[in-house]
Coordinates of C-alpha atoms and ligand atoms in Angstrom, one line a residue:
X1 CA 100.5 -34.1 -229.9
X2 CA 103.7 -33.1 -228.5
X3 CA 101.9 -30.0 -226.1
X4 CA 99.7 -32.8 -225.7
X5 CA 102.5 -35.4 -223.8
X6 CA 103.8 -32.2 -221.9
X7 CA 100.7 -31.8 -220.2
X8 CA 100.3 -35.6 -218.8
X9 CA 103.6 -35.3 -217.8
X10 CA 103.2 -32.1 -215.8
X11 CA 100.4 -34.1 -214.3
X12 CA 103.0 -36.9 -212.7
X13 CA 103.1 -36.0 -208.9
X14 CA 107.0 -34.4 -208.1
X15 CA 109.3 -36.8 -205.1
X16 CA 110.1 -33.9 -202.5
X17 CA 113.4 -33.5 -202.1
X18 CA 113.9 -36.0 -199.5
X19 CA 112.7 -38.8 -201.2
X20 CA 115.0 -38.5 -204.5
X21 CA 118.1 -39.9 -203.9
X22 CA 121.0 -38.3 -203.2
X23 CA 122.9 -38.5 -206.2
X24 CA 122.2 -41.0 -209.1
X25 CA 124.6 -43.3 -211.0
X26 CA 124.3 -44.9 -214.9
X27 CA 126.2 -47.4 -215.6
X28 CA 126.7 -49.4 -219.2
X29 CA 127.3 -53.2 -219.9
X30 CA 127.7 -52.2 -224.1
X31 CA 126.1 -55.3 -225.6
X32 CA 124.7 -56.4 -222.8
X33 CA 122.1 -58.5 -223.7
X34 CA 118.6 -58.9 -222.0
X35 CA 118.5 -62.4 -223.0
X36 CA 121.2 -62.9 -221.9
X37 CA 120.8 -61.6 -219.0
X38 CA 117.6 -62.5 -217.9
X39 CA 119.0 -65.9 -218.5
X40 CA 122.0 -65.2 -215.8
X41 CA 119.8 -63.8 -213.1
X42 CA 117.4 -66.6 -213.0
X43 CA 120.2 -68.8 -212.6
X44 CA 121.4 -66.9 -209.3
X45 CA 124.5 -65.7 -211.2
X46 CA 124.3 -62.0 -211.3
X47 CA 124.2 -61.2 -207.2
X48 CA 124.8 -58.0 -207.5
X49 CA 122.5 -56.9 -209.9
X50 CA 119.6 -59.7 -208.1
X51 CA 120.7 -57.1 -205.4
X52 CA 119.8 -53.7 -207.6
X53 CA 116.4 -55.2 -208.8
X54 CA 114.6 -55.1 -205.2
X55 CA 115.3 -52.4 -204.5
X56 CA 114.3 -51.0 -207.4
X57 CA 112.1 -51.8 -210.7
X58 CA 113.3 -54.0 -214.1
X59 CA 112.1 -53.3 -216.8
X60 CA 111.2 -56.6 -220.0
X61 CA 113.8 -55.2 -222.3
X62 CA 115.1 -51.4 -223.1
X63 CA 114.3 -51.3 -227.1
X64 CA 117.6 -49.7 -228.3
X65 CA 118.0 -47.0 -231.3
X66 CA 117.7 -48.9 -235.1
X67 CA 120.2 -49.3 -235.7
X68 CA 120.8 -50.7 -232.7
X69 CA 124.3 -50.0 -232.2
X70 CA 126.6 -48.8 -229.4
X71 CA 127.4 -44.5 -230.3
X72 CA 123.6 -45.0 -231.7
X73 CA 122.1 -46.1 -228.6
X74 CA 124.1 -44.3 -226.2
X75 CA 123.6 -41.2 -227.6
X76 CA 119.6 -41.5 -227.5
X77 CA 120.4 -43.0 -223.7
X78 CA 121.8 -40.6 -223.0
X79 CA 119.7 -37.1 -224.8
X80 CA 116.6 -39.1 -224.4
X81 CA 116.4 -38.3 -228.5
X82 CA 115.7 -40.7 -231.3
X83 CA 118.8 -40.8 -234.5
X84 CA 116.3 -38.2 -236.2
X85 CA 116.8 -35.8 -233.5
X86 CA 120.3 -36.3 -232.3
X87 CA 121.5 -37.1 -235.7
X88 CA 123.3 -40.4 -234.5
X89 CA 122.5 -42.2 -237.0
X90 CA 125.7 -45.3 -237.2
X91 CA 129.2 -46.1 -234.8
X92 CA 130.2 -43.3 -238.3
X93 CA 127.5 -40.5 -239.0
X94 CA 127.3 -38.1 -242.4
X95 CA 128.8 -34.2 -242.0
X96 CA 126.6 -31.7 -242.6
X97 CA 125.1 -29.9 -243.6
X98 CA 124.6 -32.0 -246.8
X99 CA 125.2 -29.7 -249.7
X100 CA 129.3 -28.7 -248.4
X101 CA 129.1 -32.5 -248.0
X102 CA 129.3 -35.6 -250.2
X103 CA 127.1 -38.9 -248.9
X104 CA 130.6 -40.5 -248.6
X105 CA 132.1 -38.4 -246.6
X106 CA 131.7 -39.2 -242.8
X107 CA 133.0 -39.1 -239.0
X108 CA 132.4 -40.8 -236.1
X109 CA 129.6 -41.5 -234.4
X110 CA 130.7 -40.9 -230.8
X111 CA 132.5 -37.5 -231.9
X112 CA 130.7 -34.7 -230.2
X113 CA 130.5 -32.4 -232.5
X114 CA 128.2 -34.5 -234.5
X115 CA 125.7 -34.5 -231.7
X116 CA 122.2 -32.3 -232.5
X117 CA 121.0 -32.8 -229.1
X118 CA 121.5 -32.4 -225.8
X119 CA 122.7 -35.2 -223.3
X120 CA 122.4 -35.7 -219.8
X121 CA 125.2 -34.5 -218.8
X122 CA 124.5 -31.2 -220.1
X123 CA 120.8 -31.3 -218.5
X124 CA 121.8 -32.1 -215.5
X125 CA 124.7 -29.2 -215.4
X126 CA 122.4 -26.4 -216.6
X127 CA 120.0 -27.6 -213.8
X128 CA 123.0 -26.7 -211.1
X129 CA 123.8 -30.9 -210.3
X130 CA 127.5 -31.4 -210.1
X131 CA 128.0 -33.9 -213.4
X132 CA 131.0 -36.9 -213.1
X133 CA 131.1 -38.2 -216.6
X134 CA 133.8 -41.3 -215.8
X135 CA 133.3 -43.1 -219.1
X136 CA 129.8 -42.0 -221.4
X137 CA 130.0 -42.4 -225.3
X138 CA 129.6 -39.5 -227.3
X139 CA 131.5 -36.9 -224.6
X140 CA 134.2 -36.3 -226.7
X141 CA 136.1 -33.4 -227.2
X142 CA 134.4 -31.7 -224.6
X143 CA 134.1 -28.5 -226.8
X144 CA 130.7 -29.0 -228.3
X145 CA 129.0 -29.1 -224.5
X146 CA 130.9 -26.7 -223.3
X147 CA 129.5 -24.6 -225.8
X148 CA 126.2 -25.9 -224.7
X149 CA 126.8 -24.9 -221.1
X150 CA 128.1 -21.2 -222.0
X151 CA 125.5 -20.5 -223.6
X152 CA 123.2 -21.6 -221.0
X153 CA 125.4 -19.3 -218.9
X154 CA 126.4 -22.5 -216.5
X155 CA 129.6 -22.3 -214.5
X156 CA 131.7 -25.0 -216.9
X157 CA 132.9 -26.7 -213.9
X158 CA 130.0 -28.2 -213.1
X159 CA 131.1 -30.7 -215.3
X160 CA 133.7 -33.5 -214.9
X161 CA 134.5 -35.2 -217.9
X162 CA 136.8 -37.7 -219.0
X163 CA 137.5 -40.7 -222.0
X164 CA 140.4 -43.1 -222.9
X165 CA 139.5 -44.4 -226.4
X166 CA 140.3 -41.1 -228.0
X167 CA 143.3 -41.4 -226.9
X168 CA 145.6 -44.6 -227.4
X169 CA 149.3 -45.3 -226.7
X170 CA 149.4 -48.8 -227.5
X171 CA 147.3 -51.9 -227.9
X172 CA 147.7 -54.7 -226.5
X173 CA 150.4 -57.6 -227.5
X174 CA 152.4 -61.1 -226.7
X175 CA 155.7 -60.3 -226.8
X176 CA 156.8 -64.2 -228.1
X177 CA 159.3 -65.4 -230.2
X178 CA 157.1 -65.8 -233.3
X179 CA 157.1 -61.5 -233.4
X180 CA 160.0 -60.0 -231.8
X181 CA 163.3 -60.8 -232.3
X182 CA 164.8 -62.6 -228.8
X183 CA 168.6 -62.9 -228.0
X184 CA 171.5 -63.5 -226.3
X185 CA 172.0 -59.9 -224.1
X186 CA 176.4 -60.6 -225.4
X187 CA 178.9 -63.3 -226.2
X188 CA 178.9 -64.0 -222.4
X189 CA 175.9 -62.9 -220.6
X190 CA 173.3 -65.8 -221.9
X191 CA 170.6 -64.1 -220.9
X192 CA 167.6 -64.2 -223.3
X193 CA 166.7 -59.8 -223.9
X194 CA 163.7 -58.5 -226.0
X195 CA 164.1 -55.7 -226.9
X196 CA 159.9 -53.1 -227.6
X197 CA 158.3 -49.9 -227.7
X198 CA 154.8 -48.9 -226.1
X199 CA 153.9 -45.8 -227.7
X200 CA 157.4 -44.2 -227.4
X201 CA 158.8 -45.7 -224.4
X202 CA 161.5 -48.1 -225.0
X203 CA 162.1 -51.1 -222.7
X204 CA 163.5 -54.0 -222.6
X205 CA 162.6 -57.6 -221.7
X206 CA 165.3 -60.1 -220.1
X207 CA 165.0 -63.2 -218.9
X208 CA 167.5 -64.7 -216.6
X209 CA 169.9 -67.3 -217.6
X210 CA 170.2 -69.0 -213.9
X211 CA 172.9 -71.5 -215.2
X212 CA 173.7 -72.5 -218.7
X213 CA 174.9 -75.7 -218.5
X214 CA 171.9 -77.1 -216.4
X215 CA 168.3 -78.2 -218.1
X216 CA 166.3 -75.5 -216.6
X217 CA 168.1 -72.7 -217.1
X218 CA 165.2 -69.8 -217.0
X219 CA 162.9 -68.8 -214.6
X220 CA 162.1 -65.0 -214.4
X221 CA 162.1 -62.0 -216.3
X222 CA 163.2 -59.2 -215.6
X223 CA 161.7 -55.7 -217.1
X224 CA 162.8 -52.4 -217.1
X225 CA 162.2 -48.8 -219.0
X226 CA 165.5 -48.0 -221.0
X227 CA 167.4 -45.7 -219.9
X228 CA 165.2 -45.1 -216.5
X229 CA 166.9 -44.9 -212.6
X230 CA 163.6 -47.0 -211.2
X231 CA 162.3 -50.1 -209.8
X232 CA 162.5 -53.1 -212.4
X233 CA 159.5 -55.3 -212.6
X234 CA 160.4 -59.5 -211.7
X235 CA 158.1 -61.2 -213.1
X236 CA 157.5 -65.9 -212.6
X237 CA 155.6 -67.3 -215.2
X238 CA 152.4 -68.3 -213.6
X239 CA 148.5 -69.9 -215.8
X240 CA 146.1 -67.5 -215.1
X241 CA 144.0 -67.2 -211.9
X242 CA 141.4 -66.5 -209.6
X243 CA 143.2 -63.2 -208.3
X244 CA 145.5 -60.3 -209.6
X245 CA 148.7 -61.5 -208.7
X246 CA 150.7 -62.5 -211.8
X247 CA 150.6 -58.9 -213.0
X248 CA 153.8 -55.8 -213.1
X249 CA 153.4 -53.1 -211.1
X250 CA 152.5 -50.4 -213.7
X251 CA 154.8 -48.2 -215.7
X252 CA 154.1 -45.2 -216.9
X253 CA 154.4 -44.4 -220.9
X254 CA 154.3 -41.7 -223.2
X255 CA 153.7 -41.2 -226.4
X256 CA 153.4 -36.9 -227.6
X257 CA 152.1 -35.3 -225.1
X258 CA 150.2 -38.1 -224.3
X259 CA 150.8 -40.0 -221.1
X260 CA 149.3 -43.6 -219.8
X261 CA 150.4 -46.6 -218.2
X262 CA 151.2 -49.9 -219.3
X263 CA 151.5 -53.5 -216.7
X264 CA 153.2 -56.4 -217.6
X265 CA 152.0 -60.5 -217.0
X266 CA 153.9 -63.8 -218.0
X267 CA 151.5 -66.5 -218.5
X268 CA 154.6 -68.6 -219.6
X269 CA 157.8 -68.7 -219.9
X270 CA 160.1 -71.9 -221.2
X271 CA 162.4 -72.9 -219.2
X272 CA 165.1 -74.8 -221.3
X273 CA 164.7 -71.9 -224.1
X274 CA 163.3 -69.0 -222.3
X275 CA 160.8 -68.5 -225.2
X276 CA 158.0 -66.8 -223.6
X277 CA 154.3 -65.7 -223.8
X278 CA 154.3 -61.9 -222.1
X279 CA 151.3 -59.8 -222.4
X280 CA 152.3 -56.2 -222.7
X281 CA 148.3 -54.6 -222.0
X282 CA 147.2 -51.5 -224.3
X283 CA 147.3 -47.8 -222.6
X284 CA 145.8 -45.6 -223.6
X285 CA 145.9 -41.3 -221.9
X286 CA 143.4 -39.5 -220.4
X287 CA 141.4 -36.2 -222.0
X288 CA 137.7 -34.1 -221.2
X289 CA 137.0 -31.4 -219.3
X290 CA 139.8 -30.9 -217.2
X291 CA 143.8 -30.2 -217.2
X292 CA 145.9 -32.9 -218.2
X293 CA 147.6 -32.4 -214.7
X294 CA 143.8 -34.3 -213.5
X295 CA 143.7 -36.3 -216.0
X296 CA 147.2 -37.3 -214.9
X297 CA 146.6 -37.9 -211.4
X298 CA 142.4 -39.6 -212.5
X299 CA 144.4 -42.2 -214.4
X300 CA 147.0 -42.6 -212.2
X301 CA 144.2 -43.4 -209.8
X302 CA 142.2 -45.1 -211.8
X303 CA 145.0 -47.6 -212.8
X304 CA 145.2 -47.7 -216.3
X305 CA 142.5 -47.7 -219.4
X306 CA 140.4 -50.6 -220.9
X307 CA 142.5 -53.8 -221.5
X308 CA 140.6 -55.3 -224.7
X309 CA 141.5 -58.9 -224.4
X310 CA 139.7 -60.8 -226.9
X311 CA 142.1 -59.1 -229.8
X312 CA 145.0 -60.9 -229.0
X313 CA 142.4 -64.0 -228.1
X314 CA 141.7 -63.7 -232.0
X315 CA 144.7 -63.2 -233.2
X316 CA 146.0 -66.7 -231.2
X317 CA 148.4 -64.9 -229.0
X318 CA 146.8 -65.6 -225.6
X319 CA 147.8 -69.5 -227.6
X320 CA 144.6 -71.8 -228.9
X321 CA 141.3 -71.0 -228.6
X322 CA 138.9 -73.5 -227.6
X323 CA 137.9 -73.5 -231.1
X324 CA 141.0 -73.8 -232.7
X325 CA 141.7 -77.1 -230.2
X326 CA 142.8 -75.6 -227.3
X327 CA 142.0 -76.2 -223.7
X328 CA 140.6 -73.3 -222.1
X329 CA 143.5 -71.6 -221.3
X330 CA 143.6 -69.0 -223.9
X331 CA 140.2 -68.1 -222.6
X332 CA 141.3 -68.2 -218.9
X333 CA 143.5 -66.1 -219.9
X334 CA 141.0 -63.7 -220.9
X335 CA 138.6 -63.6 -218.1
X336 CA 142.1 -62.6 -216.1
X337 CA 142.0 -59.5 -218.0
X338 CA 138.7 -58.5 -217.7
X339 CA 139.5 -59.0 -213.9
X340 CA 141.8 -57.2 -213.7
X341 CA 139.3 -54.2 -216.1
X342 CA 136.6 -54.1 -214.0
X343 CA 139.4 -54.2 -210.9
X344 CA 140.1 -50.3 -212.3
X345 CA 136.9 -49.5 -212.8
X346 CA 136.2 -50.2 -209.4
X347 CA 139.3 -47.4 -208.1
X348 CA 137.9 -45.6 -211.1
X349 CA 134.9 -45.1 -209.4
X350 CA 136.0 -45.1 -205.7
X351 CA 137.8 -42.0 -206.5
X352 CA 135.7 -39.9 -208.3
X353 CA 133.0 -39.9 -206.2
X354 CA 136.0 -39.4 -203.3
X355 CA 136.9 -36.2 -205.3
X356 CA 134.6 -35.0 -207.4
X357 CA 131.8 -35.8 -205.0
X358 CA 129.0 -35.6 -208.2
X359 CA 125.5 -35.1 -207.8
X360 CA 125.1 -37.6 -211.2
X361 CA 127.7 -40.4 -212.5
X362 CA 128.2 -42.7 -215.8
X363 CA 130.6 -45.1 -215.8
X364 CA 131.5 -47.8 -218.8
X365 CA 131.9 -51.3 -219.8
X366 CA 133.0 -52.8 -223.0
X367 CA 133.9 -56.5 -222.6
X368 CA 130.6 -57.8 -222.1
X369 CA 130.6 -55.9 -225.9
X370 CA 134.4 -57.7 -227.0
X371 CA 132.5 -61.1 -225.1
X372 CA 129.7 -60.8 -227.0
X373 CA 131.6 -60.4 -230.4
X374 CA 134.2 -63.2 -230.6
X375 CA 132.1 -66.0 -228.7
X376 CA 128.3 -65.2 -229.6
X377 CA 128.8 -67.5 -233.3
X378 CA 128.5 -69.9 -231.7
X379 CA 126.7 -69.2 -228.6
X380 CA 123.6 -68.4 -229.7
X381 CA 121.4 -71.2 -230.9
X382 CA 120.4 -69.6 -234.0
X383 CA 123.0 -69.4 -235.4
X384 CA 124.2 -71.1 -238.5
X385 CA 127.5 -72.0 -237.0
X386 CA 126.3 -72.8 -233.2
X387 CA 127.5 -75.4 -231.6
X388 CA 126.3 -77.0 -229.1
X389 CA 129.1 -78.9 -227.7
X390 CA 131.6 -76.2 -228.2
X391 CA 129.1 -73.8 -227.1
X392 CA 129.2 -75.6 -223.8
X393 CA 132.8 -75.5 -223.2
X394 CA 132.1 -71.6 -224.1
X395 CA 130.0 -70.2 -222.5
X396 CA 131.3 -70.2 -218.7
X397 CA 133.7 -68.0 -219.8
X398 CA 131.3 -65.2 -222.0
X399 CA 128.8 -65.8 -218.5
X400 CA 132.7 -65.6 -215.9
X401 CA 132.9 -61.5 -218.0
X402 CA 129.6 -60.2 -217.1
X403 CA 130.0 -61.8 -213.6
X404 CA 132.7 -59.9 -213.3
X405 CA 131.0 -56.6 -214.5
X406 CA 128.5 -57.7 -211.8
X407 CA 130.9 -57.6 -208.9
X408 CA 132.2 -54.6 -210.3
X409 CA 127.9 -52.8 -210.2
X410 CA 127.7 -54.0 -206.7
X411 CA 131.4 -52.9 -205.4
X412 CA 130.5 -49.6 -207.2
X413 CA 126.8 -50.0 -204.7
X414 CA 128.8 -50.6 -201.9
X415 CA 131.3 -47.5 -202.1
X416 CA 128.4 -45.2 -202.7
X417 CA 125.9 -45.9 -200.4
X418 CA 122.2 -46.7 -199.7
X419 CA 120.9 -43.2 -200.5
X420 CA 122.5 -43.8 -204.5
X421 CA 120.2 -44.6 -206.6
X422 CA 122.1 -46.5 -209.8
X423 CA 120.7 -47.0 -213.1
X424 CA 122.2 -49.9 -215.1
X425 CA 121.7 -49.9 -219.0
X426 CA 122.6 -51.7 -222.3
X427 CA 123.2 -50.1 -225.7
X428 CA 121.7 -53.3 -227.3
X429 CA 121.9 -57.0 -227.6
X430 CA 123.7 -59.8 -229.6
X431 CA 123.3 -62.5 -232.2
X432 CA 125.8 -65.0 -233.5
X433 CA 125.7 -64.9 -238.0
X434 CA 127.8 -66.6 -240.5
X435 CA 127.8 -64.2 -243.7
X436 CA 127.9 -60.9 -244.4
X437 CA 125.6 -60.0 -247.1
X438 CA 127.0 -57.1 -249.1
X439 CA 124.1 -54.3 -250.3
X440 CA 126.3 -52.8 -252.5
X441 CA 126.6 -54.9 -255.1
X442 CA 122.9 -55.8 -255.5
X443 CA 123.1 -51.9 -256.0
X444 CA 125.5 -52.3 -258.5
X445 CA 123.9 -54.9 -260.4
X446 CA 121.0 -52.9 -260.7
X447 CA 122.6 -50.3 -262.6
X448 CA 121.7 -48.4 -259.4
X449 CA 125.6 -48.2 -258.6
X450 CA 128.2 -47.8 -260.2
X451 CA 132.1 -47.9 -259.4
X452 CA 135.0 -45.9 -260.5
X453 CA 138.1 -47.4 -262.6
X454 CA 139.2 -48.2 -259.7
X455 CA 136.8 -49.6 -258.3
X456 CA 135.3 -47.3 -255.9
X457 CA 131.6 -45.5 -255.9
X458 CA 131.2 -43.2 -258.4
X459 CA 129.5 -40.1 -257.1
X460 CA 128.5 -38.6 -260.7
X461 CA 126.9 -42.1 -261.9
X462 CA 125.6 -43.9 -258.7
X463 CA 121.7 -42.9 -257.9
X464 CA 121.7 -45.1 -254.2
X465 CA 124.2 -46.9 -252.2
X466 CA 125.0 -48.2 -248.2
X467 CA 127.4 -44.8 -247.3
X468 CA 130.4 -45.8 -245.3
X469 CA 127.9 -44.2 -242.8
X470 CA 126.0 -46.8 -242.8
X471 CA 125.1 -50.5 -243.9
X472 CA 121.0 -50.8 -242.2
X473 CA 120.7 -48.8 -244.9
X474 CA 121.1 -46.8 -248.0
X475 CA 120.4 -43.2 -249.3
X476 CA 119.8 -42.0 -252.6
X477 CA 122.9 -39.5 -254.0
X478 CA 120.1 -36.5 -254.3
X479 CA 120.9 -33.1 -255.2
X480 CA 120.6 -31.9 -251.7
X481 CA 123.9 -33.5 -250.7
X482 CA 127.4 -32.1 -252.6
X483 CA 128.1 -33.7 -255.9
X484 CA 124.4 -35.6 -255.2
X485 CA 123.5 -36.4 -258.7
X486 CA 118.9 -37.7 -258.8
X487 CA 116.3 -34.7 -258.1
X488 CA 114.7 -35.2 -255.2
X489 CA 111.6 -35.2 -257.0
X490 CA 112.8 -38.6 -258.8
X491 CA 114.1 -40.0 -255.0
X492 CA 111.0 -41.4 -254.7
X493 CA 111.1 -43.5 -257.5
X494 CA 115.5 -44.8 -257.2
X495 CA 114.2 -46.0 -253.9
X496 CA 111.1 -48.2 -255.5
X497 CA 114.3 -49.5 -257.6
X498 CA 116.4 -50.1 -254.5
X499 CA 113.7 -51.5 -252.5
X500 CA 113.0 -54.0 -255.3
X501 CA 116.6 -55.4 -255.5
X502 CA 116.6 -55.7 -252.3
X503 CA 114.2 -57.6 -251.6
X504 CA 115.1 -59.9 -254.6
X505 CA 118.9 -60.5 -253.7
X506 CA 119.0 -64.2 -252.7
X507 CA 122.6 -66.9 -251.6
X508 CA 123.2 -68.0 -254.5
X509 CA 124.9 -70.4 -252.2
X510 CA 121.2 -71.4 -251.1
X511 CA 118.7 -69.2 -252.9
X512 CA 117.0 -68.1 -250.1
X513 CA 116.3 -64.3 -249.5
X514 CA 118.6 -62.3 -247.5
X515 CA 116.4 -59.3 -247.2
X516 CA 113.1 -59.9 -244.6
X517 CA 111.8 -56.1 -244.0
X518 CA 112.2 -52.5 -245.0
X519 CA 110.4 -49.2 -243.8
X520 CA 110.8 -45.5 -245.5
X521 CA 111.0 -42.9 -242.4
X522 CA 108.2 -41.4 -244.1
X523 CA 106.1 -44.0 -244.1
X524 CA 106.7 -45.4 -241.1
X525 CA 107.1 -42.9 -237.9
X526 CA 107.9 -43.5 -234.6
X527 CA 110.6 -46.2 -235.2
X528 CA 113.1 -43.1 -234.9
X529 CA 114.7 -43.5 -238.6
X530 CA 115.7 -40.7 -241.1
X531 CA 117.0 -36.8 -240.4
X532 CA 119.4 -35.1 -241.6
X533 CA 122.1 -38.1 -241.1
X534 CA 119.9 -41.0 -241.5
X535 CA 119.0 -43.3 -244.6
X536 CA 116.3 -43.8 -247.6
X537 CA 115.8 -46.7 -246.8
X538 CA 116.4 -49.0 -243.6
X539 CA 116.5 -53.0 -243.8
X540 CA 116.2 -56.4 -241.8
X541 CA 118.1 -59.5 -242.4
X542 CA 117.5 -62.8 -242.7
X543 CA 119.0 -65.4 -239.3
X544 CA 122.3 -65.8 -239.8
X545 CA 123.6 -62.7 -241.9
X546 CA 124.1 -59.3 -241.6
X547 CA 124.7 -55.9 -243.4
X548 CA 128.0 -54.6 -245.2
X549 CA 128.6 -51.8 -247.0
X550 CA 132.3 -52.9 -247.8
X551 CA 132.9 -53.2 -252.0
X552 CA 132.5 -56.9 -253.2
X553 CA 132.0 -58.4 -256.4
X554 CA 130.1 -61.1 -254.3
X555 CA 126.6 -60.6 -252.8
X556 CA 127.9 -62.7 -249.6
X557 CA 131.4 -63.0 -247.7
X558 CA 132.1 -65.2 -245.1
X559 CA 131.9 -64.1 -241.1
X560 CA 135.7 -63.3 -240.3
X561 CA 135.8 -65.8 -237.8
X562 CA 135.7 -69.2 -238.5
X563 CA 133.1 -69.6 -235.8
X564 CA 131.1 -66.6 -237.1
X565 CA 130.4 -63.5 -235.4
X566 CA 128.4 -62.2 -232.6
X567 CA 127.2 -58.5 -233.8
X568 CA 124.5 -56.0 -233.5
X569 CA 122.6 -53.8 -235.2
X570 CA 119.5 -55.4 -236.3
X571 CA 116.0 -53.9 -236.1
X572 CA 115.6 -53.0 -232.3
X573 CA 112.2 -55.0 -232.0
X574 CA 113.9 -58.3 -232.6
X575 CA 114.5 -60.5 -229.2
X576 CA 118.0 -61.0 -229.5
X577 CA 118.5 -57.5 -229.9
X578 CA 116.3 -56.0 -227.1
X579 CA 119.0 -53.9 -224.0
X580 CA 118.6 -53.5 -220.7
X581 CA 116.7 -51.4 -218.3
X582 CA 117.3 -51.7 -213.9
X583 CA 116.9 -48.5 -211.6
X584 CA 117.1 -49.0 -208.1
X585 CA 117.8 -47.2 -205.2
X586 CA 115.7 -43.6 -203.0
X587 CA 112.5 -42.3 -204.8
X588 CA 112.1 -45.6 -207.5
X589 CA 109.4 -47.5 -207.2
X590 CA 110.7 -51.2 -205.1
X591 CA 111.4 -55.2 -206.2
X592 CA 109.0 -54.3 -209.6
X593 CA 109.0 -55.9 -212.8
X594 CA 107.9 -52.7 -215.3
X595 CA 107.0 -53.7 -219.4
X596 CA 109.8 -52.6 -221.8
X597 CA 111.4 -49.1 -222.0
X598 CA 113.0 -46.9 -224.8
X599 CA 116.4 -46.2 -224.6
X600 CA 114.6 -42.5 -225.5
X601 CA 112.4 -43.0 -222.2
X602 CA 115.4 -43.3 -219.3
X603 CA 117.0 -39.9 -219.6
X604 CA 114.0 -37.9 -219.5
X605 CA 112.9 -40.5 -215.7
X606 CA 116.6 -40.4 -214.9
X607 CA 115.9 -36.7 -214.8
X608 CA 112.5 -36.7 -213.2
X609 CA 113.9 -38.6 -210.1
X610 CA 116.2 -36.4 -210.0
X611 CA 114.1 -33.3 -209.6
X612 CA 115.4 -31.6 -212.5
X613 CA 114.5 -30.3 -216.0
X614 CA 114.3 -33.3 -219.2
X615 CA 116.7 -32.9 -221.6
X616 CA 116.1 -30.2 -224.4
X617 CA 115.8 -32.2 -227.4
X618 CA 114.3 -35.7 -225.8
X619 CA 111.2 -37.3 -227.5
X620 CA 111.2 -40.3 -225.1
X621 CA 108.4 -40.2 -221.7
X622 CA 109.5 -39.6 -218.1
X623 CA 108.7 -44.3 -217.3
X624 CA 106.4 -43.0 -214.4
X625 CA 106.3 -46.8 -213.3
X626 CA 109.7 -46.8 -212.0
X627 CA 108.8 -43.6 -209.9
X628 CA 108.0 -44.7 -206.4
X629 CA 104.7 -42.6 -206.7
Ligands
ZN1 ZN1 129.6 -54.2 -230.3

C-alpha cells in the first residue's frame, strides 16, 4: 500500500525551479476554527486572508489529528505524520519506552524529546534549505532535532529556531489596590508608591500627588526600575484605544539567566485617591538553536513575547467582563493587548526575514485560541450556555482578535513580497461546553479503577484509566508498562468492560447518555490513533460535555466559567473541530477551492511545492490539486 502510494506521487509532474516560490512561510492561528473563519471571510472581515486565497487555494477545511489539541495537531502539521507514528498523542504524552515507565508518568507533548517523527524544519534543512522557526509548536528544545541533522551530516546553521513559551519570566498582572500595598511615599511626600517585581527585576510605580490640597490630585504614574539610572516611564491614564500610544516603552527584566522585556499600560487612575489599574505585561526569555546573544538580539527586535490578556480578563483584573455586567471596557482592554501582540509579531517577522533570509519560515499566534477558550461557551449556538443577547455583544471582540491577526498576515505578505508563498493553517476548531465528564469516576464505579487511601490512582489494583496524559481515551494498565497488572491476553476483555461502562454512563442531572461513540485503534484504521503513546479506547461525548481525567467523586462537574468554556479535542471530523488550510503564491493553483485536507497532508504538499523530499516519517499525501499543475 505504502509503495503504491509513493509510485503514484512520483507520477505527479514537478514544478520547475523557476515556477517555485523563492520562499515559503507557514503561519498558524491557534484555534482558528474553519466555521468561524469561513463566516468572517464571507462577510469580508478578513481582507488579507481573502487576498491570500485569491492568489492560491482554500481547502474546504483541514481535519485535525485526534484528539484535536494544540500539540497533537501542530506536530501532525509539521511532521506530516499521524499520532500513532509521531508519538504526540496529547498536550501531555507518556514517557516511553513502556517497560521503563508507568502509565501515570508524563511530560509535555510540545517537548521535542517526545517526538518520534521528523519535523519539516529538519526535512528542509536536509534538502539544503535555510529554515527559520520564529515560533513552531514542538521545536523546543532544539537538541533532538539538531541530533537528527547531525546524523544526516547537515550543517546545524541551516536551522535557526526560537521559542519563548518555555522561558517564562513573569505572567501578566494588574497592579491595583486589591493585591498590592499602595502607601504614601513618606510623611511629607504624599505621592502613592507601589513596589513590585517582574521576575528578579524590582520596580516602583509612583502615583504623583500634584497638590494634596486639591480635589483632583493624581494625574500620572511614574515607573522606574529600582536602582537603575535610566529614563523613567511617565504614564497618564487612558482607556483602550485603536492605537498603541498608551503603552510605556519596553523595560528589560531578568529571571536567573533569562532576559526579557515588559511593558506597562495605565488604564485608569483615580484623581482623588490615586487608585490605579496598571497592567504589567508578561515577560518571557527566548531560547532555541542560537546563542544567548542572538536570542537577546532577536527578542529586542521582536519587542517582547506574547502576553496573555485572557488570564487577567477572566480574573476580573481588567474590569468587569460583559458576562458579569461590564460595559465592554474590559473587552476593549483585551483587544488592545492583542493589537500589541500582533504588532510585535510583525516586527519579529520583518527582522527574521532580513537577518536570516530563510527559504522556509514558521510563525504562530496563540491569541485566537485564548479568545475561543474564553468566549466560545456563550458564542457557540449549540452550547448549553449560549445566550444570544450576550453573544451578540461579545462577538465583535472575538472577531476583532481574528481581524488583528489578519492584519498581521497582510503585513507579512507585504514584507515578503510576491515571490513568497504563504500557508495559513490552524490546529483545531472550537466548541462551547457547560460540563466536564469525569471519565475515571465511571471506571471507578465499574471497579476497573481503584484509588489509594489518599485518593490517587492505585496502579497495583487499577486495570484501566484515563491517564494524566489523556482524556479522550483510556489506557489499560497492561504488563508491557512498568508496574502494569493486566496480562496482554486480558487487555481486550478489560477494554470491553471499560467500553460498556462508558457507553452506559449517564449524567445524574439529566439521565442522558454522555459517551456517544468509541473507537478501538485496532478496529478503526486510518484514524491515526493508537501507537506506543496512544490509548486503547478513544471516545467522543455528547454536545455540551468535555471529558476530563481529573479524579472526582462525581460523574460530571460544572465548567470553570459561568459562561461555560470554549474547548477542542473532540473527534476531528466534527464540523466545529475543523481547522483551516490556505496556500497561496507562486507554484500554487490560483483562486481555487479544493476539498478538505488532513493536517498530515500539509507538510508533504509544502515540501512538493518547495521541490524537496517529503518529511521522512510522513503518512500524509501531496494535495496535487493545490499545486499549479
Ligand atoms: Zn486551545
